[in-house]
PDB file of C-alpha atoms in Angstrom:
ATOM      1  CA  MET A   1     197.163  29.759 346.115  1.00  0.00           C
ATOM      2  CA  ILE A   2     200.422  27.773 346.154  1.00  0.00           C
ATOM      3  CA  THR A   3     203.217  28.742 343.797  1.00  0.00           C
ATOM      4  CA  ARG A   4     206.514  27.024 343.183  1.00  0.00           C
ATOM      5  CA  PRO A   5     209.577  29.225 343.748  1.00  0.00           C
ATOM      6  CA  ILE A   6     211.729  30.020 340.728  1.00  0.00           C
ATOM      7  CA  LYS A   7     214.869  27.907 340.787  1.00  0.00           C
ATOM      8  CA  THR A   8     217.996  29.865 341.598  1.00  0.00           C
ATOM      9  CA  PHE A   9     221.518  28.792 340.712  1.00  0.00           C
ATOM     10  CA  ASP A  10     224.762  29.376 342.565  1.00  0.00           C
ATOM     11  CA  TYR A  11     226.577  30.484 339.388  1.00  0.00           C
ATOM     12  CA  ILE A  12     225.441  31.500 335.922  1.00  0.00           C
ATOM     13  CA  ILE A  13     228.136  31.932 333.281  1.00  0.00           C
ATOM     14  CA  VAL A  14     227.240  33.807 330.091  1.00  0.00           C
ATOM     15  CA  LEU A  15     229.063  32.371 327.100  1.00  0.00           C
ATOM     16  CA  ASN A  16     230.333  34.207 324.059  1.00  0.00           C
ATOM     17  CA  TYR A  17     227.784  35.543 321.584  1.00  0.00           C
ATOM     18  CA  PRO A  18     227.602  33.002 318.720  1.00  0.00           C
ATOM     19  CA  VAL A  19     227.883  35.623 315.971  1.00  0.00           C
ATOM     20  CA  LYS A  20     227.836  33.216 313.006  1.00  0.00           C
ATOM     21  CA  PHE A  21     224.806  31.326 314.306  1.00  0.00           C
ATOM     22  CA  PHE A  22     222.787  34.493 314.992  1.00  0.00           C
ATOM     23  CA  LYS A  23     223.845  35.946 311.636  1.00  0.00           C
ATOM     24  CA  ALA A  24     222.618  32.763 309.921  1.00  0.00           C
ATOM     25  CA  ILE A  25     219.231  33.141 311.647  1.00  0.00           C
ATOM     26  CA  ASP A  26     219.018  36.764 310.458  1.00  0.00           C
ATOM     27  CA  ILE A  27     219.906  35.816 306.872  1.00  0.00           C
ATOM     28  CA  ILE A  28     217.268  33.063 306.821  1.00  0.00           C
ATOM     29  CA  SER A  29     214.649  35.458 308.249  1.00  0.00           C
ATOM     30  CA  GLN A  30     215.532  38.135 305.676  1.00  0.00           C
ATOM     31  CA  LEU A  31     215.391  35.624 302.827  1.00  0.00           C
ATOM     32  CA  MET A  32     211.979  34.372 303.960  1.00  0.00           C
ATOM     33  CA  LEU A  33     210.679  37.941 304.177  1.00  0.00           C
ATOM     34  CA  ALA A  34     212.042  38.839 300.736  1.00  0.00           C
ATOM     35  CA  ILE A  35     210.375  35.760 299.190  1.00  0.00           C
ATOM     36  CA  ALA A  36     207.063  36.591 300.875  1.00  0.00           C
ATOM     37  CA  ALA A  37     207.166  40.257 299.844  1.00  0.00           C
ATOM     38  CA  VAL A  38     207.897  39.420 296.201  1.00  0.00           C
ATOM     39  CA  ALA A  39     205.156  36.744 296.157  1.00  0.00           C
ATOM     40  CA  PHE A  40     202.552  39.156 297.580  1.00  0.00           C
ATOM     41  CA  ILE A  41     203.507  41.971 295.186  1.00  0.00           C
ATOM     42  CA  LEU A  42     203.311  39.622 292.183  1.00  0.00           C
ATOM     43  CA  ARG A  43     199.920  38.378 293.327  1.00  0.00           C
ATOM     44  CA  GLY A  44     198.749  41.982 293.728  1.00  0.00           C
ATOM     45  CA  ILE A  45     199.855  42.748 290.168  1.00  0.00           C
ATOM     46  CA  VAL A  46     198.011  39.678 288.850  1.00  0.00           C
ATOM     47  CA  LEU A  47     194.848  40.676 290.729  1.00  0.00           C
ATOM     48  CA  PHE A  48     195.104  44.210 289.338  1.00  0.00           C
ATOM     49  CA  GLN A  49     195.534  42.916 285.764  1.00  0.00           C
ATOM     50  CA  ASN A  50     192.456  40.711 286.237  1.00  0.00           C
ATOM     51  CA  GLY A  51     190.392  43.694 287.343  1.00  0.00           C
ATOM     52  CA  HIS A  52     190.257  42.896 291.059  1.00  0.00           C
ATOM     53  CA  SER A  53     190.230  45.636 293.664  1.00  0.00           C
ATOM     54  CA  GLY A  54     189.300  46.072 297.295  1.00  0.00           C
ATOM     55  CA  GLY A  55     190.628  44.500 300.477  1.00  0.00           C
ATOM     56  CA  ILE A  56     192.487  41.419 299.214  1.00  0.00           C
ATOM     57  CA  TYR A  57     194.146  43.472 296.473  1.00  0.00           C
ATOM     58  CA  THR A  58     195.252  46.172 298.928  1.00  0.00           C
ATOM     59  CA  ILE A  59     196.580  43.634 301.458  1.00  0.00           C
ATOM     60  CA  ASN A  60     198.991  42.208 298.869  1.00  0.00           C
ATOM     61  CA  PHE A  61     200.708  45.582 298.697  1.00  0.00           C
ATOM     62  CA  LEU A  62     200.326  46.649 302.335  1.00  0.00           C
ATOM     63  CA  ILE A  63     202.012  43.541 303.791  1.00  0.00           C
ATOM     64  CA  PRO A  64     205.262  44.065 301.790  1.00  0.00           C
ATOM     65  CA  ILE A  65     205.305  47.731 302.888  1.00  0.00           C
ATOM     66  CA  PHE A  66     205.044  46.650 306.547  1.00  0.00           C
ATOM     67  CA  ILE A  67     207.639  43.907 306.011  1.00  0.00           C
ATOM     68  CA  PHE A  68     210.183  46.317 304.509  1.00  0.00           C
ATOM     69  CA  SER A  69     209.430  48.928 307.202  1.00  0.00           C
ATOM     70  CA  TRP A  70     210.144  46.379 309.926  1.00  0.00           C
ATOM     71  CA  TRP A  71     213.251  45.234 308.055  1.00  0.00           C
ATOM     72  CA  ILE A  72     214.563  48.837 308.067  1.00  0.00           C
ATOM     73  CA  TRP A  73     213.753  49.091 311.791  1.00  0.00           C
ATOM     74  CA  CYS A  74     215.747  45.900 312.447  1.00  0.00           C
ATOM     75  CA  TYR A  75     218.668  47.242 310.418  1.00  0.00           C
ATOM     76  CA  ARG A  76     218.682  50.442 312.494  1.00  0.00           C
ATOM     77  CA  GLN A  77     218.553  48.419 315.712  1.00  0.00           C
ATOM     78  CA  GLN A  78     221.504  46.309 314.561  1.00  0.00           C
ATOM     79  CA  SER A  79     223.527  49.404 313.637  1.00  0.00           C
ATOM     80  CA  ARG A  80     223.064  50.588 317.249  1.00  0.00           C
ATOM     81  CA  GLY A  81     224.394  47.296 318.573  1.00  0.00           C
ATOM     82  CA  ILE A  82     220.941  45.983 319.539  1.00  0.00           C
ATOM     83  CA  MET A  83     220.001  42.464 318.502  1.00  0.00           C
ATOM     84  CA  PRO A  84     217.297  42.617 315.785  1.00  0.00           C
ATOM     85  CA  PHE A  85     214.197  40.415 315.840  1.00  0.00           C
ATOM     86  CA  TYR A  86     212.229  39.794 312.645  1.00  0.00           C
ATOM     87  CA  ARG A  87     209.384  37.860 314.295  1.00  0.00           C
ATOM     88  CA  PHE A  88     206.752  40.601 313.856  1.00  0.00           C
ATOM     89  CA  ALA A  89     207.401  40.779 310.103  1.00  0.00           C
ATOM     90  CA  LEU A  90     207.422  36.969 309.897  1.00  0.00           C
ATOM     91  CA  MET A  91     204.020  36.885 311.607  1.00  0.00           C
ATOM     92  CA  LEU A  92     202.666  39.416 309.097  1.00  0.00           C
ATOM     93  CA  ALA A  93     204.067  37.286 306.278  1.00  0.00           C
ATOM     94  CA  ALA A  94     202.425  34.200 307.814  1.00  0.00           C
ATOM     95  CA  TRP A  95     199.085  36.013 307.768  1.00  0.00           C
ATOM     96  CA  GLY A  96     199.677  37.008 304.134  1.00  0.00           C
ATOM     97  CA  TRP A  97     200.452  33.403 303.191  1.00  0.00           C
ATOM     98  CA  TYR A  98     197.280  32.288 304.995  1.00  0.00           C
ATOM     99  CA  LEU A  99     195.283  34.555 302.654  1.00  0.00           C
ATOM    100  CA  TYR A 100     197.290  33.335 299.652  1.00  0.00           C
ATOM    101  CA  PRO A 101     195.677  30.557 297.549  1.00  0.00           C
ATOM    102  CA  LYS A 102     197.101  27.205 298.758  1.00  0.00           C
ATOM    103  CA  GLY A 103     199.458  29.109 301.043  1.00  0.00           C
ATOM    104  CA  LEU A 104     198.590  27.306 304.301  1.00  0.00           C
ATOM    105  CA  PHE A 105     201.867  25.327 304.356  1.00  0.00           C
ATOM    106  CA  PHE A 106     203.916  28.526 304.038  1.00  0.00           C
ATOM    107  CA  ALA A 107     201.717  30.257 306.639  1.00  0.00           C
ATOM    108  CA  ILE A 108     202.531  27.510 309.153  1.00  0.00           C
ATOM    109  CA  LEU A 109     206.233  27.577 308.201  1.00  0.00           C
ATOM    110  CA  TYR A 110     206.466  31.348 308.706  1.00  0.00           C
ATOM    111  CA  LEU A 111     204.533  31.175 311.967  1.00  0.00           C
ATOM    112  CA  ILE A 112     206.936  28.536 313.312  1.00  0.00           C
ATOM    113  CA  ALA A 113     209.898  30.727 312.270  1.00  0.00           C
ATOM    114  CA  ALA A 114     208.329  33.726 314.056  1.00  0.00           C
ATOM    115  CA  VAL A 115     207.796  31.755 317.266  1.00  0.00           C
ATOM    116  CA  LEU A 116     211.259  30.167 317.297  1.00  0.00           C
ATOM    117  CA  GLU A 117     213.350  33.213 316.387  1.00  0.00           C
ATOM    118  CA  LYS A 118     213.525  34.803 319.861  1.00  0.00           C
ATOM    119  CA  PRO A 119     214.312  31.620 321.852  1.00  0.00           C
ATOM    120  CA  ALA A 120     216.934  30.662 319.237  1.00  0.00           C
ATOM    121  CA  LYS A 121     218.684  34.008 319.792  1.00  0.00           C
ATOM    122  CA  VAL A 122     218.908  33.823 323.582  1.00  0.00           C
ATOM    123  CA  LEU A 123     222.463  34.385 324.770  1.00  0.00           C
ATOM    124  CA  PRO A 124     223.967  31.017 325.746  1.00  0.00           C
ATOM    125  CA  GLU A 125     224.383  30.475 329.483  1.00  0.00           C
ATOM    126  CA  VAL A 126     225.569  27.669 331.723  1.00  0.00           C
ATOM    127  CA  ALA A 127     224.061  27.497 335.202  1.00  0.00           C
ATOM    128  CA  PHE A 128     225.599  25.648 338.138  1.00  0.00           C
ATOM    129  CA  ASP A 129     224.111  24.582 341.453  1.00  0.00           C
ATOM    130  CA  THR A 130     224.753  21.801 343.946  1.00  0.00           C
ATOM    131  CA  LYS A 131     222.717  19.291 341.917  1.00  0.00           C
ATOM    132  CA  GLU A 132     223.487  19.863 338.246  1.00  0.00           C
ATOM    133  CA  ILE A 133     224.913  21.869 335.359  1.00  0.00           C
ATOM    134  CA  VAL A 134     222.328  23.297 332.941  1.00  0.00           C
ATOM    135  CA  PHE A 135     222.868  24.718 329.439  1.00  0.00           C
ATOM    136  CA  ASN A 136     220.029  26.977 328.244  1.00  0.00           C
ATOM    137  CA  SER A 137     220.239  25.581 324.711  1.00  0.00           C
ATOM    138  CA  ILE A 138     217.297  24.287 322.657  1.00  0.00           C
ATOM    139  CA  PRO A 139     216.692  21.632 323.865  1.00  0.00           C
ATOM    140  CA  SER A 140     218.327  22.370 327.205  1.00  0.00           C
ATOM    141  CA  LYS A 141     221.201  20.121 328.279  1.00  0.00           C
ATOM    142  CA  LYS A 142     221.605  19.002 331.882  1.00  0.00           C
ATOM    143  CA  PHE A 143     224.447  17.126 333.528  1.00  0.00           C
ATOM    144  CA  LYS A 144     224.406  15.753 337.060  1.00  0.00           C
ATOM    145  CA  TRP A 145     227.653  16.157 338.981  1.00  0.00           C
ATOM    146  CA  GLU A 146     227.946  12.354 338.957  1.00  0.00           C
ATOM    147  CA  GLN A 147     228.491  12.597 335.185  1.00  0.00           C
ATOM    148  CA  VAL A 148     231.360  15.084 335.513  1.00  0.00           C
ATOM    149  CA  ASN A 149     235.088  14.426 335.895  1.00  0.00           C
ATOM    150  CA  ASN A 150     236.171  18.023 336.192  1.00  0.00           C
ATOM    151  CA  VAL A 151     235.076  21.646 335.649  1.00  0.00           C
ATOM    152  CA  VAL A 152     237.638  24.429 335.252  1.00  0.00           C
ATOM    153  CA  LEU A 153     237.275  28.106 334.442  1.00  0.00           C
ATOM    154  CA  LYS A 154     240.636  29.561 333.357  1.00  0.00           C
ATOM    155  CA  ASP A 155     241.593  32.492 331.129  1.00  0.00           C
ATOM    156  CA  ASN A 156     237.917  33.064 330.223  1.00  0.00           C
ATOM    157  CA  ILE A 157     237.574  29.486 328.953  1.00  0.00           C
ATOM    158  CA  LEU A 158     235.072  27.162 330.635  1.00  0.00           C
ATOM    159  CA  THR A 159     236.037  23.488 330.353  1.00  0.00           C
ATOM    160  CA  ILE A 160     233.689  20.680 331.358  1.00  0.00           C
ATOM    161  CA  ASP A 161     235.168  17.181 331.239  1.00  0.00           C
ATOM    162  CA  LEU A 162     232.456  14.513 331.284  1.00  0.00           C
ATOM    163  CA  LYS A 163     232.896  10.888 332.270  1.00  0.00           C
ATOM    164  CA  ASN A 164     231.664   9.720 328.851  1.00  0.00           C
ATOM    165  CA  ASN A 165     234.884  11.180 327.322  1.00  0.00           C
ATOM    166  CA  GLN A 166     233.043  14.272 326.069  1.00  0.00           C
ATOM    167  CA  LEU A 167     234.937  17.539 326.507  1.00  0.00           C
ATOM    168  CA  ILE A 168     233.005  20.813 326.375  1.00  0.00           C
ATOM    169  CA  GLN A 169     234.981  24.035 325.996  1.00  0.00           C
ATOM    170  CA  LYS A 170     233.324  27.425 325.708  1.00  0.00           C
ATOM    171  CA  SER A 171     234.662  30.972 325.865  1.00  0.00           C
ATOM    172  CA  VAL A 172     233.073  33.291 328.419  1.00  0.00           C
ATOM    173  CA  ASN A 173     231.391  36.530 327.398  1.00  0.00           C
ATOM    174  CA  ALA A 174     233.014  38.797 330.024  1.00  0.00           C
ATOM    175  CA  ASP A 175     236.384  38.978 331.719  1.00  0.00           C
ATOM    176  CA  VAL A 176     236.562  36.922 334.904  1.00  0.00           C
ATOM    177  CA  THR A 177     238.841  38.031 337.723  1.00  0.00           C
ATOM    178  CA  PRO A 178     241.324  35.554 339.276  1.00  0.00           C
ATOM    179  CA  GLU A 179     239.318  35.724 342.526  1.00  0.00           C
ATOM    180  CA  GLN A 180     236.088  34.785 340.711  1.00  0.00           C
ATOM    181  CA  GLU A 181     237.885  31.949 338.926  1.00  0.00           C
ATOM    182  CA  LYS A 182     239.242  30.619 342.202  1.00  0.00           C
ATOM    183  CA  GLU A 183     235.857  30.814 343.938  1.00  0.00           C
ATOM    184  CA  PHE A 184     234.022  29.137 341.050  1.00  0.00           C
ATOM    185  CA  ASN A 185     236.616  26.372 340.610  1.00  0.00           C
ATOM    186  CA  ALA A 186     236.524  25.674 344.347  1.00  0.00           C
ATOM    187  CA  PHE A 187     232.716  25.396 344.236  1.00  0.00           C
ATOM    188  CA  CYS A 188     232.887  22.916 341.336  1.00  0.00           C
ATOM    189  CA  ALA A 189     235.608  20.872 343.052  1.00  0.00           C
ATOM    190  CA  VAL A 190     233.395  20.535 346.142  1.00  0.00           C
ATOM    191  CA  GLN A 191     230.428  19.335 344.070  1.00  0.00           C
ATOM    192  CA  ILE A 192     232.567  16.756 342.234  1.00  0.00           C
ATOM    193  CA  ASN A 193     234.029  15.476 345.510  1.00  0.00           C
ATOM    194  CA  ASN A 194     230.557  15.302 347.061  1.00  0.00           C
ATOM    195  CA  SER A 195     229.275  13.291 344.086  1.00  0.00           C
ATOM    196  CA  LYS A 196     232.190  10.848 344.469  1.00  0.00           C
ATOM    197  CA  ALA A 197     231.442  10.461 348.177  1.00  0.00           C
ATOM    198  CA  VAL A 198     227.781   9.632 347.429  1.00  0.00           C
ATOM    199  CA  ASN A 199     228.794   7.013 344.859  1.00  0.00           C
TER     200      ASN A 199
END
């Protein structure tokens, strides 16, 4: 069996945690879960008033209980400084919507939200090697060294100056020592000079 080796980079810089963006994702997830829980409880009440009982009736009350239990778990995780993920509750809600009359659209919507939540909350990183610069965003952004005028890391600020007049500035997640700055900046200078020599 032949396997391809995992690509390694010379430098990987972790950028600052985008608090507002991640908070927005959490708020949207919580809102979706609240809407689903209320919808399932109301449907359970309607079924009860119409004399229904059994599995489908019970599910309409069990899913909100699981949703709120997971919500509390996420809150406790967040209070400990751990990033919360609502994807399990969103998947349960998707299943509930699938059982809901004409709820297929919402089931698909909630399933997409469950699948995308974790990749959307990955800490932003920029990777550097001798061929390119890669941002782990969705979708990922890649820049060849031929596209770059200059790269500088100074005072925990990463600056990438592109030849198309685009300037990217990002703050770094951890303190960088002057020695690390010097080493990284020297590496980038070599790659830029090499790209000029090729062209």
